[in-house]
PDB file of C-alpha atoms in Angstrom:
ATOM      1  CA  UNK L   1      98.930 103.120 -59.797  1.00 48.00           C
ATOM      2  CA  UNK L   2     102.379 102.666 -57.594  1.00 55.00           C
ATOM      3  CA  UNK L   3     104.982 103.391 -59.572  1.00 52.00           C
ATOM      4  CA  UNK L   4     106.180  99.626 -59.590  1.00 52.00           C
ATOM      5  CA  UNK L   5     103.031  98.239 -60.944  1.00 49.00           C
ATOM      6  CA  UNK L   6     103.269 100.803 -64.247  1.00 56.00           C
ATOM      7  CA  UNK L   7     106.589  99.807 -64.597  1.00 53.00           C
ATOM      8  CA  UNK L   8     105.796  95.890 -65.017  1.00 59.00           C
ATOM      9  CA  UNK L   9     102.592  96.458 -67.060  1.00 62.00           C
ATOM     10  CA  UNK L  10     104.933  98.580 -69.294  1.00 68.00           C
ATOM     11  CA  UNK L  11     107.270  95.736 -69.544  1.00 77.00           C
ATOM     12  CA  UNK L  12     104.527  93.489 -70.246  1.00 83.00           C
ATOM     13  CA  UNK L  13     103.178  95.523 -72.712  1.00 83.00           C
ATOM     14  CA  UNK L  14     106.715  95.819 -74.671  1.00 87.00           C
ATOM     15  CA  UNK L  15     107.266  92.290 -74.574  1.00 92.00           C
ATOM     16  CA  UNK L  16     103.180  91.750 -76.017  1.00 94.00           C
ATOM     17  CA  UNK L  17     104.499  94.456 -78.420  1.00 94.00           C
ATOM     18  CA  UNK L  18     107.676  92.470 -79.861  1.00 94.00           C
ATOM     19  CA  UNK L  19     105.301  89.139 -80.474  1.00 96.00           C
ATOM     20  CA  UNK L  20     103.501  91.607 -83.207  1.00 96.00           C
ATOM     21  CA  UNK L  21     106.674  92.880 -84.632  1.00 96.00           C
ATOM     22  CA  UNK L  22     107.579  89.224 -85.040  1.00 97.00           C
ATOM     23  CA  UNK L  23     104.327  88.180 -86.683  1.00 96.00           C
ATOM     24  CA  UNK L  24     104.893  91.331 -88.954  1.00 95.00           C
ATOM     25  CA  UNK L  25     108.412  90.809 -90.000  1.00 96.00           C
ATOM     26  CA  UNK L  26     109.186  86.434 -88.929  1.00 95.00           C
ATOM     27  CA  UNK L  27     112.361  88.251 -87.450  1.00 95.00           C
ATOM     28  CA  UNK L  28     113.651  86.574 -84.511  1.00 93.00           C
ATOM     29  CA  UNK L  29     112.393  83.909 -81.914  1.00 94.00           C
ATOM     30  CA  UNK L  30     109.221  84.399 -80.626  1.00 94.00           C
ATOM     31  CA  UNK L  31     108.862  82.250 -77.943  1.00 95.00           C
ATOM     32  CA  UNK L  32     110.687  83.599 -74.957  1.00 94.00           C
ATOM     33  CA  UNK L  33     108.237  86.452 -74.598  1.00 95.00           C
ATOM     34  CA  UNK L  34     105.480  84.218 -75.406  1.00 96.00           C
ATOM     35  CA  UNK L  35     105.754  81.927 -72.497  1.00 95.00           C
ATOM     36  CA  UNK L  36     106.324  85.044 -70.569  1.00 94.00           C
ATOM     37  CA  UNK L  37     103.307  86.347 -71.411  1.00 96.00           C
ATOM     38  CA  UNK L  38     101.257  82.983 -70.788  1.00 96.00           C
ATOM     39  CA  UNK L  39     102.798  82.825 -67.611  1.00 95.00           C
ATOM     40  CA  UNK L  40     102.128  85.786 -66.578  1.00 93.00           C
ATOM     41  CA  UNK L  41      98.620  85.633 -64.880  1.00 92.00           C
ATOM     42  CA  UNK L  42      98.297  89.150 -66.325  1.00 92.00           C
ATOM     43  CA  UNK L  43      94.738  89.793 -67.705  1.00 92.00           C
ATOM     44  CA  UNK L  44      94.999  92.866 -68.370  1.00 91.00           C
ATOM     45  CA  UNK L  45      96.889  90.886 -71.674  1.00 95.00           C
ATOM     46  CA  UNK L  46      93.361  89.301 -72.985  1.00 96.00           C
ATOM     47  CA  UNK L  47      91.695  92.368 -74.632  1.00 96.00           C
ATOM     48  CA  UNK L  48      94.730  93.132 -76.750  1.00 96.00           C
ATOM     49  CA  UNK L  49      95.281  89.557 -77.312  1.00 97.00           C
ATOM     50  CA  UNK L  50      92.076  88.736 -78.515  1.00 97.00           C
ATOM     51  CA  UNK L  51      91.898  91.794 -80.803  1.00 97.00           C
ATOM     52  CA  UNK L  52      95.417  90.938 -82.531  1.00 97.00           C
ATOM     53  CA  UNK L  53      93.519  87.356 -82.357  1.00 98.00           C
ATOM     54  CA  UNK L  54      90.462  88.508 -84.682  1.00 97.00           C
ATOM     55  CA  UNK L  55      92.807  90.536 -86.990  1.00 97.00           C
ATOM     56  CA  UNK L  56      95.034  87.731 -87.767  1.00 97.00           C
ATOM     57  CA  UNK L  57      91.805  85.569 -88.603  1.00 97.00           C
ATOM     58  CA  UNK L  58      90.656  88.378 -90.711  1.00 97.00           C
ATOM     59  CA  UNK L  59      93.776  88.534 -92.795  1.00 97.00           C
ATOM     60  CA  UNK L  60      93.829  84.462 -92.823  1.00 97.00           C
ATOM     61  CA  UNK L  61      97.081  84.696 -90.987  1.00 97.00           C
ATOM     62  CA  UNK L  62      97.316  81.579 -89.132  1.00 97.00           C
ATOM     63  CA  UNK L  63     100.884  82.011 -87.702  1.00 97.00           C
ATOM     64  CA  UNK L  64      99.441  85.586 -85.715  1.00 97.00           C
ATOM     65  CA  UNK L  65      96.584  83.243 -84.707  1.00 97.00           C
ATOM     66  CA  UNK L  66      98.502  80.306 -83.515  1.00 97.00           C
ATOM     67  CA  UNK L  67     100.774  83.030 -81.602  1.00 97.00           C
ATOM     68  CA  UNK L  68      97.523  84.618 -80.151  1.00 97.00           C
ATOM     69  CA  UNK L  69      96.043  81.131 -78.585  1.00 97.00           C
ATOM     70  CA  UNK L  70      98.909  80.292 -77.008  1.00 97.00           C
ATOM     71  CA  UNK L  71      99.207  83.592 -74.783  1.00 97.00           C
ATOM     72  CA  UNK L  72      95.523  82.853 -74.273  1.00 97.00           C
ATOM     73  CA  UNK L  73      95.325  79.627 -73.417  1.00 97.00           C
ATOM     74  CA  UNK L  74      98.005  80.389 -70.781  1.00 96.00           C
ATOM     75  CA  UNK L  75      96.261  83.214 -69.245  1.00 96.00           C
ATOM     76  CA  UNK L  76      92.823  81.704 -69.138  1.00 96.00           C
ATOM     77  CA  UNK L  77      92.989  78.260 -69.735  1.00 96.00           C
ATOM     78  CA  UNK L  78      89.647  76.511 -69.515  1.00 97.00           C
ATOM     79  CA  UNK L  79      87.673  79.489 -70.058  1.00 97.00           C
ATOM     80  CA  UNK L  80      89.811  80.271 -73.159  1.00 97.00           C
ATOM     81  CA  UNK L  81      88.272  76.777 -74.133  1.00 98.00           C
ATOM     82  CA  UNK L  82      85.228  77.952 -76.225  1.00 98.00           C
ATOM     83  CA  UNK L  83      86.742  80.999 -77.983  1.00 98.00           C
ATOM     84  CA  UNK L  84      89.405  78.827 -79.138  1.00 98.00           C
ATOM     85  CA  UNK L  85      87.733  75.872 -80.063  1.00 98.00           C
ATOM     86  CA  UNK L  86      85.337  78.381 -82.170  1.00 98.00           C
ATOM     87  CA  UNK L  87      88.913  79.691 -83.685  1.00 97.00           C
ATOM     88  CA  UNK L  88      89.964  76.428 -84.372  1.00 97.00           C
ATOM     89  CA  UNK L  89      86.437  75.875 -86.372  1.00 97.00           C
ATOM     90  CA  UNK L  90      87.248  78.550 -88.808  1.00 95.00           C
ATOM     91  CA  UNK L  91      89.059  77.976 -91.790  1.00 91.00           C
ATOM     92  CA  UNK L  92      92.080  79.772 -93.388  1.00 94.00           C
ATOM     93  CA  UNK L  93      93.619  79.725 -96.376  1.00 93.00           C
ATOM     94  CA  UNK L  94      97.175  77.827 -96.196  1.00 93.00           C
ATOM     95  CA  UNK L  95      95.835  76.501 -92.517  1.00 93.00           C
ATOM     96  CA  UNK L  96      98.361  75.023 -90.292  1.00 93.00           C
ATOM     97  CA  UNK L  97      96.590  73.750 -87.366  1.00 94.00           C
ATOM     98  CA  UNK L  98      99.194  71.392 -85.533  1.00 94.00           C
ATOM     99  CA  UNK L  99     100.055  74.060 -82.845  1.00 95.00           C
ATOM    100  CA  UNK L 100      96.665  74.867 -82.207  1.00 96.00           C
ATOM    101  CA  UNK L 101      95.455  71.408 -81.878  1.00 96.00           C
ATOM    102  CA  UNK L 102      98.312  70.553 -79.454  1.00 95.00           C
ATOM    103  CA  UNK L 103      96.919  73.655 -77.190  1.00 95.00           C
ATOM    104  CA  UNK L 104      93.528  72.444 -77.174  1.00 97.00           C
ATOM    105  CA  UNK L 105      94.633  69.257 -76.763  1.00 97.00           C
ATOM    106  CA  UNK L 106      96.311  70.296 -73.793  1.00 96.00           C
ATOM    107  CA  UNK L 107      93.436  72.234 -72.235  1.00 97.00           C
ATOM    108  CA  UNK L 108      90.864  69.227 -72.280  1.00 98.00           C
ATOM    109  CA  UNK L 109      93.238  66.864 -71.092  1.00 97.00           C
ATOM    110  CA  UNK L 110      93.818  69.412 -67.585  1.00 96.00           C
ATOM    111  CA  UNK L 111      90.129  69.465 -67.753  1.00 97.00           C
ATOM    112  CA  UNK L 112      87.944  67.183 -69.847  1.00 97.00           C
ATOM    113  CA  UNK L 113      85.057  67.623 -67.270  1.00 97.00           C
ATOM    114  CA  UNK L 114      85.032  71.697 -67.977  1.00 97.00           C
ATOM    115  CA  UNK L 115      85.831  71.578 -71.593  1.00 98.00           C
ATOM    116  CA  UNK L 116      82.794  68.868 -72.276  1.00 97.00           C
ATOM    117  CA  UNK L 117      79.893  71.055 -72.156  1.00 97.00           C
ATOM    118  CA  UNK L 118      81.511  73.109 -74.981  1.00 98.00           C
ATOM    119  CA  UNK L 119      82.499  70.140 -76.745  1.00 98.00           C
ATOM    120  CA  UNK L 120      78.852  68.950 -76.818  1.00 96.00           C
ATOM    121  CA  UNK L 121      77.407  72.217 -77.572  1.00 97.00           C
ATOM    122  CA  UNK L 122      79.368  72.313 -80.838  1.00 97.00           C
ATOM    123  CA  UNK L 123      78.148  69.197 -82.309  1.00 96.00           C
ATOM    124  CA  UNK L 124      74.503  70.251 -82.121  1.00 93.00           C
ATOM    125  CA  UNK L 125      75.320  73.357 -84.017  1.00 94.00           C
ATOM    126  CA  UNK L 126      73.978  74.783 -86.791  1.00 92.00           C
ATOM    127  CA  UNK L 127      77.180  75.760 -88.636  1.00 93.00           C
ATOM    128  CA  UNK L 128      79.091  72.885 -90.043  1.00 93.00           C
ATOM    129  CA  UNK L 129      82.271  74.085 -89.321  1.00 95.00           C
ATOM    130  CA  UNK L 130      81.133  74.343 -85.642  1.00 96.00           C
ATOM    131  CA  UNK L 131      79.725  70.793 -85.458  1.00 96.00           C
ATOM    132  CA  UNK L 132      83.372  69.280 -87.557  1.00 96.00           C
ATOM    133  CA  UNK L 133      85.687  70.823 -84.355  1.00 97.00           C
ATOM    134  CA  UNK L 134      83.109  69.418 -81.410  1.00 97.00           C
ATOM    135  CA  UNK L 135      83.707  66.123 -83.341  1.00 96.00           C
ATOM    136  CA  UNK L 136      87.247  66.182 -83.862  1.00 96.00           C
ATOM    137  CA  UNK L 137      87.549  67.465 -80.046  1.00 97.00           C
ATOM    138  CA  UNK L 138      85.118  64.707 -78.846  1.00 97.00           C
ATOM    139  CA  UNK L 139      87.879  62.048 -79.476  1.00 94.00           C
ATOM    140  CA  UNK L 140      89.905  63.646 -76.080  1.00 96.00           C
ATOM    141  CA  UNK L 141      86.791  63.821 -74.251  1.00 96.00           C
ATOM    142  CA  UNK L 142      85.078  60.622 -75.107  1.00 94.00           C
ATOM    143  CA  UNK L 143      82.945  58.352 -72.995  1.00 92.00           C
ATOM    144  CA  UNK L 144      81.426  55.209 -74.066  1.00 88.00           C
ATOM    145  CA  UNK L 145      77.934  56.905 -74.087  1.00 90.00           C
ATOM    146  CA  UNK L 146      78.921  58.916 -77.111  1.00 94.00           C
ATOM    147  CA  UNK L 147      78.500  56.437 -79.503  1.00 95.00           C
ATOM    148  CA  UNK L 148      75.240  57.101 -79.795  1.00 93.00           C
ATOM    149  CA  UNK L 149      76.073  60.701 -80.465  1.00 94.00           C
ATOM    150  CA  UNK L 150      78.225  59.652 -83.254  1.00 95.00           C
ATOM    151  CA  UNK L 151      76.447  57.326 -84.785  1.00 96.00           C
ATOM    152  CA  UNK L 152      73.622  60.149 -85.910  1.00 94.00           C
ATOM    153  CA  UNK L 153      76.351  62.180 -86.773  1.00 95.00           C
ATOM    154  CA  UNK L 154      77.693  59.249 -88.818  1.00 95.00           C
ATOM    155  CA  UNK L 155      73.966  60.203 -91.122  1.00 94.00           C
ATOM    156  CA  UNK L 156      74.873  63.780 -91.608  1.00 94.00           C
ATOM    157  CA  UNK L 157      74.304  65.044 -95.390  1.00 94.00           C
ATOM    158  CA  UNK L 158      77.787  66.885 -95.016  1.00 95.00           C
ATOM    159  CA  UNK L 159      80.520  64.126 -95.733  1.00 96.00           C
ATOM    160  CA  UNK L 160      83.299  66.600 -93.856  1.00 93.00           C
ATOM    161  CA  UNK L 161      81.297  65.887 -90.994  1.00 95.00           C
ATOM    162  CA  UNK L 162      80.568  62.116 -91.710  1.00 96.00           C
ATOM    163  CA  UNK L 163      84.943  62.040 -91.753  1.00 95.00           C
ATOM    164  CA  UNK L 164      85.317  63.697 -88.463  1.00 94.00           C
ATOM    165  CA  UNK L 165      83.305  61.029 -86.655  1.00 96.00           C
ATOM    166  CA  UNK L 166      85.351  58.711 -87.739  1.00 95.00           C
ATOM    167  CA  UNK L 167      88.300  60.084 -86.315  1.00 91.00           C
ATOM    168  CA  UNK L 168      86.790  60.236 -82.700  1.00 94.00           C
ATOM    169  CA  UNK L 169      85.689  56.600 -83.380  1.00 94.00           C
ATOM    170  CA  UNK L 170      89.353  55.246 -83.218  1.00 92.00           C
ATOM    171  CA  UNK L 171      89.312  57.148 -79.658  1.00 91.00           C
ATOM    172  CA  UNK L 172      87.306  54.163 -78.159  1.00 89.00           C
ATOM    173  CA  UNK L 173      88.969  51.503 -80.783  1.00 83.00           C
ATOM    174  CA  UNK L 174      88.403  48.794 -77.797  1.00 86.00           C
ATOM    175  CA  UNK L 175      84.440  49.503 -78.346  1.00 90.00           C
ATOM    176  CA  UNK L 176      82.877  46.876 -81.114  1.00 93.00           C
ATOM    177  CA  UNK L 177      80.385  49.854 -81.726  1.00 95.00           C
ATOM    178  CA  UNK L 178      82.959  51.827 -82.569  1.00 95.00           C
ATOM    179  CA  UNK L 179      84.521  49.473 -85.166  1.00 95.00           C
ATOM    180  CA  UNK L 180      81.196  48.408 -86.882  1.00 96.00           C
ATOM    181  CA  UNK L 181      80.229  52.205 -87.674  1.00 97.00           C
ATOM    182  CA  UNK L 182      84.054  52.347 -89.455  1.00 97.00           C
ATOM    183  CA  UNK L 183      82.852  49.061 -91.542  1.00 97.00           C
ATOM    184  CA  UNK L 184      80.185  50.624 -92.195  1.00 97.00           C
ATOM    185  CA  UNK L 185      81.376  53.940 -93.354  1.00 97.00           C
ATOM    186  CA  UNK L 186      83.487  51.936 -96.463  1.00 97.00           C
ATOM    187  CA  UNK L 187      80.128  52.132 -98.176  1.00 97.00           C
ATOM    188  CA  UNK L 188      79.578  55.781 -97.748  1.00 97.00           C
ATOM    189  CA  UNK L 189      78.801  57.361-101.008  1.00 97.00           C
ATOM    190  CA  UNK L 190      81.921  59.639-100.350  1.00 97.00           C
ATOM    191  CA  UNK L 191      84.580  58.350-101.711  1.00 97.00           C
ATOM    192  CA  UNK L 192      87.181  60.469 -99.306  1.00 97.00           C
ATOM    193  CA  UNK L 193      84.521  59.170 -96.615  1.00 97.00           C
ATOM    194  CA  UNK L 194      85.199  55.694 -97.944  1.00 98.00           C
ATOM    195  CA  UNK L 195      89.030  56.341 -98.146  1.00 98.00           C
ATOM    196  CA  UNK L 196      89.040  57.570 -94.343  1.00 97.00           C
ATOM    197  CA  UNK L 197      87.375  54.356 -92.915  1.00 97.00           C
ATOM    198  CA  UNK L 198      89.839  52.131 -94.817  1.00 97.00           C
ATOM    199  CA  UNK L 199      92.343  54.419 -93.208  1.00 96.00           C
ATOM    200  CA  UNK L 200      90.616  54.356 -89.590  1.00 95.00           C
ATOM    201  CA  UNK L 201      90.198  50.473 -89.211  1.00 95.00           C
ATOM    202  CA  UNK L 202      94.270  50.243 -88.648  1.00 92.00           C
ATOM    203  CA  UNK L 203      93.147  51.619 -85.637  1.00 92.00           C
ATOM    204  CA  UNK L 204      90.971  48.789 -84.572  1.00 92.00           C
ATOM    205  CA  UNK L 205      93.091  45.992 -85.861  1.00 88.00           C
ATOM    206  CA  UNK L 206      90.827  42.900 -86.029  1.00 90.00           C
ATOM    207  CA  UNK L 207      92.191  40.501 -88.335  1.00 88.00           C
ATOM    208  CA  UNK L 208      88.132  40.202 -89.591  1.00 89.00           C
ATOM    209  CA  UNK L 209      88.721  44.160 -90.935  1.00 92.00           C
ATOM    210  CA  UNK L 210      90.366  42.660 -94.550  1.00 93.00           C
ATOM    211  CA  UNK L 211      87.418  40.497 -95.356  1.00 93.00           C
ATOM    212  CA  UNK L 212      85.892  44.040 -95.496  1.00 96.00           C
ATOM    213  CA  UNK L 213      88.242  45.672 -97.655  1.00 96.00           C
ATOM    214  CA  UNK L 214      88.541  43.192-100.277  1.00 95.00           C
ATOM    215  CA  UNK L 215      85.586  44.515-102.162  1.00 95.00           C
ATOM    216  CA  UNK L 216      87.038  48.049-102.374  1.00 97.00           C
ATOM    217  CA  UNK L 217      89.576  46.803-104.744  1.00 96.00           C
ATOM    218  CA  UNK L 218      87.000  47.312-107.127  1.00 95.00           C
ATOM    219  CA  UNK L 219      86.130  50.889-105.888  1.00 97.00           C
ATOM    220  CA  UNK L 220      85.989  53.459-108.365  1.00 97.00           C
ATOM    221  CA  UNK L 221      88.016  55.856-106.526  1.00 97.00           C
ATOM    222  CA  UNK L 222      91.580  56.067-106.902  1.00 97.00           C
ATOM    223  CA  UNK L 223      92.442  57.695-103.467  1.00 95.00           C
ATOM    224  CA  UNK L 224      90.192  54.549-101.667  1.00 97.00           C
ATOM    225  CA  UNK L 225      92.387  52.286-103.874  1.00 97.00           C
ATOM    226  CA  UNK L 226      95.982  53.804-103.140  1.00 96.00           C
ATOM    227  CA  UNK L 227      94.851  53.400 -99.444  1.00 96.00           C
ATOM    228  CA  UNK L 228      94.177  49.746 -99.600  1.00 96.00           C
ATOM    229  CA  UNK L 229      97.813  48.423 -99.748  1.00 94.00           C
ATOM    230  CA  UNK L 230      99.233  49.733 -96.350  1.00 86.00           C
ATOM    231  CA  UNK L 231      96.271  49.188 -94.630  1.00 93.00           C
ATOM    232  CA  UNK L 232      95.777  45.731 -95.342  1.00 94.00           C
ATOM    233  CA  UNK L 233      99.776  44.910 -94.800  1.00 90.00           C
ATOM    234  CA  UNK L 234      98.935  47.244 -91.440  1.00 89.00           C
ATOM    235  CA  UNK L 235      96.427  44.904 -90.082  1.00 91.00           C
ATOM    236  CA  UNK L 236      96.974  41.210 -88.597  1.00 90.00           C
ATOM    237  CA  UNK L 237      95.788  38.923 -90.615  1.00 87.00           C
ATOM    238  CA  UNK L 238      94.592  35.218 -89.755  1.00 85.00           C
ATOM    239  CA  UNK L 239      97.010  32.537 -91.942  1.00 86.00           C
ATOM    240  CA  UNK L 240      93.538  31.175 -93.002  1.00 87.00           C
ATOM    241  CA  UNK L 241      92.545  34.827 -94.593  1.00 88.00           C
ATOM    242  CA  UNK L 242      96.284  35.389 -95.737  1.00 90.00           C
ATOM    243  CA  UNK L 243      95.732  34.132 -99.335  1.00 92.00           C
ATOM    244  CA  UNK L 244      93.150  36.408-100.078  1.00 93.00           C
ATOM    245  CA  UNK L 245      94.827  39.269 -98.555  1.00 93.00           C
ATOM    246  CA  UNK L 246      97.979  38.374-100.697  1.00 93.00           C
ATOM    247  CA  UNK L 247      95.341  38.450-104.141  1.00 94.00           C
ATOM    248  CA  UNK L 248      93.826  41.214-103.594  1.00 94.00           C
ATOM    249  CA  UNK L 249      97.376  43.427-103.270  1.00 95.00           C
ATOM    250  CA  UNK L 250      98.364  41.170-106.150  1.00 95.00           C
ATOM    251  CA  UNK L 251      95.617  42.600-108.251  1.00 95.00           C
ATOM    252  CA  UNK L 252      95.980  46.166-107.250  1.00 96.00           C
ATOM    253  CA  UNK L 253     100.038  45.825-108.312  1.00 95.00           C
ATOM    254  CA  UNK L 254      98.985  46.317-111.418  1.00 95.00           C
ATOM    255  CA  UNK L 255      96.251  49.066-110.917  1.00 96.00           C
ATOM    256  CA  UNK L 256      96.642  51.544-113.610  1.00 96.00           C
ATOM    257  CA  UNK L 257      97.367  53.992-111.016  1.00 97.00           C
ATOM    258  CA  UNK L 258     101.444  54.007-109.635  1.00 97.00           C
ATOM    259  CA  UNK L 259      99.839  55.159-106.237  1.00 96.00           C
ATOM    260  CA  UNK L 260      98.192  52.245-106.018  1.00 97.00           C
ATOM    261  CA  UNK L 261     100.701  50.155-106.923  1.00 96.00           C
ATOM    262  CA  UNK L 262     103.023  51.878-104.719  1.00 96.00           C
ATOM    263  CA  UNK L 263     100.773  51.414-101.887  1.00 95.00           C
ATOM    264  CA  UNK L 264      99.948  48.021-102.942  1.00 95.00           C
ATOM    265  CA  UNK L 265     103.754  47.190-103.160  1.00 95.00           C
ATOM    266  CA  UNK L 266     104.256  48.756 -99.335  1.00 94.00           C
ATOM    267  CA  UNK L 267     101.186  45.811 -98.344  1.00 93.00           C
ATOM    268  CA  UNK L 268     102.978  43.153 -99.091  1.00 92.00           C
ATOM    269  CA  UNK L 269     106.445  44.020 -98.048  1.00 90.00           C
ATOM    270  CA  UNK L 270     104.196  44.347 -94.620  1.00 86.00           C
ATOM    271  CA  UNK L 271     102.130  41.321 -94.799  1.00 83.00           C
ATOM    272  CA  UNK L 272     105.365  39.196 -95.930  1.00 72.00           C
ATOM    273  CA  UNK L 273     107.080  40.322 -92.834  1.00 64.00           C
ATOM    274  CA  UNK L 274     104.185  39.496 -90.395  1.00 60.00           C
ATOM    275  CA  UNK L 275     104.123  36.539 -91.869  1.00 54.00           C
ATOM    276  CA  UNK L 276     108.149  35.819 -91.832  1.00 46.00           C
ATOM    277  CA  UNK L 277     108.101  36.705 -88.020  1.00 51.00           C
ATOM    278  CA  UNK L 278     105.695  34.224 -87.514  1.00 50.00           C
ATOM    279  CA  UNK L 279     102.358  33.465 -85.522  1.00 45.00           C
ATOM    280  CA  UNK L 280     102.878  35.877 -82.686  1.00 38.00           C
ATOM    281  CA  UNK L 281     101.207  38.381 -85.540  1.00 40.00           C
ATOM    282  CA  UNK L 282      98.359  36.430 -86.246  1.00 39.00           C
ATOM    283  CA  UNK L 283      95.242  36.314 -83.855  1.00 35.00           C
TER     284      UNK L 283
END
């Protein structure tokens, strides 16, 4: 090897060597060498990279991991896709997944047509952890054909997976489909299912949604409660349907839960102030 070639895969090396020190010790700033080494078209990076990669999963240390994608999805980019996506499906204690879902993120949205197959290919997994992340990553690669796909996955047994449908349902929030299987998820035996649709249909806003979530002032479920208030002040409201709207926070101000008064009390500072600023907010 010329003697100018060692040189720079030295250098690369050292620099590949000072992102583990930092993941050892959280001295310093990382990211200098880290865009350095995405940047730097230098495979010869992926086998240690992807070692350090399994390591850090191993010892649950999401920071190494997040540190690890990165430099990979620099280097390789779409055909990092399917390792990562598979990293991102595996879960860690103390999990913070922001970074990596930006990358991914990032990835399909340079190249939704390559990243689809994989996408697809996780949601008729076995492994429920496998099928979750080709759900949650279906919402940046959706087409209107896929609410089919999400409707049967809207039956699974596994509520986890019932909730991560619903989240690439607010992807195609223009689709009626779309906002019919989030109705009909607030009568999912799950009540963290049941708390996720109320949470979803702000997406959708169709002043029709709070005829829906009247009932679930009545819901067992403390969490569906508390989540009542802000959605219901979130969505627009028809003057005719106001009333009720108003009544049903009302009733839920004096919950025996404070979250759900709290939440109740956030409502109606909401829904007063749509209707203060007149009918431009009603539809």
């Amino acid at each position: 090897m010329p003697k100018p070639a060692r040189q720079a895969l030295e250098a690369i090396q050292v620099t590949l060597d000072e992102v583990f020190r930092h993941v050892d010790t959280l001295d310093g700033d990382p990211w200098p060498a880290l865009e350095e080494l995405a940047a730097s078209g230098d495979y010869s990076l992926v086998p240690p990279v992807q070692a350090a990669l399994e390591r850090y999963l191993d010892e649950h240390n999401w920071y190494g991991r997040n540190l690890m994608a990165y430099i990979l999805a620099g280097l390789r980019g779409t055909a990092a896709f399917p390792l990562l996506l598979r990293v991102f499906a595996r879960p860690l204690r103390g999990d913070d997944r922001d970074d990596l879902c930006a990358w991914l993120a990032n990835i399909m949205k340079a190249d939704p047509a390559g990243c689809r197959p994989t996408v697809l290919s996780f949601i008729v997994a076995n492994h429920r952890d496998l099928r979750g992340a080709g759900l949650w990553a279906l919402g940046y690669l959706i087409q209107p054909s896929d609410i089919n796909v999400l409707q049967q996955a809207l039956t699974d047994v596994d509520p986890q997976i019932r909730r991560a449908v619903l989240g690439s349902l607010t992807s195609i929030e223009g689709d009626r489909r779309a906002y019919e299987l989030v109705l009909s998820a607030l009568h999912d035996p799950d009540d963290w299912t049941r708390r996720s649709a109320v949470l979803h249909l702000r997406w959708f806003a169709d002043p029709d949604s709070v005829n829906h979530l009247l009932p679930l002032t009545r819901d067992p479920a403390v969490h569906v409660r508390s989540a009542l208030g802000e959605t219901i002040g979130y969505l627009p409201i028809h003057p005719d349907h106001r009333p009720d709207a108003t009544a049903a926070l009302l009733s839920l101000l004096v919950d025996a839960e404070p979250r759900v008064r709290a939440g109740a009390a956030r409502g109606l500072g909401n829904l007063r102030g749509a209707a203060a600023s007149g009918p431009a907010h009603d539809h």
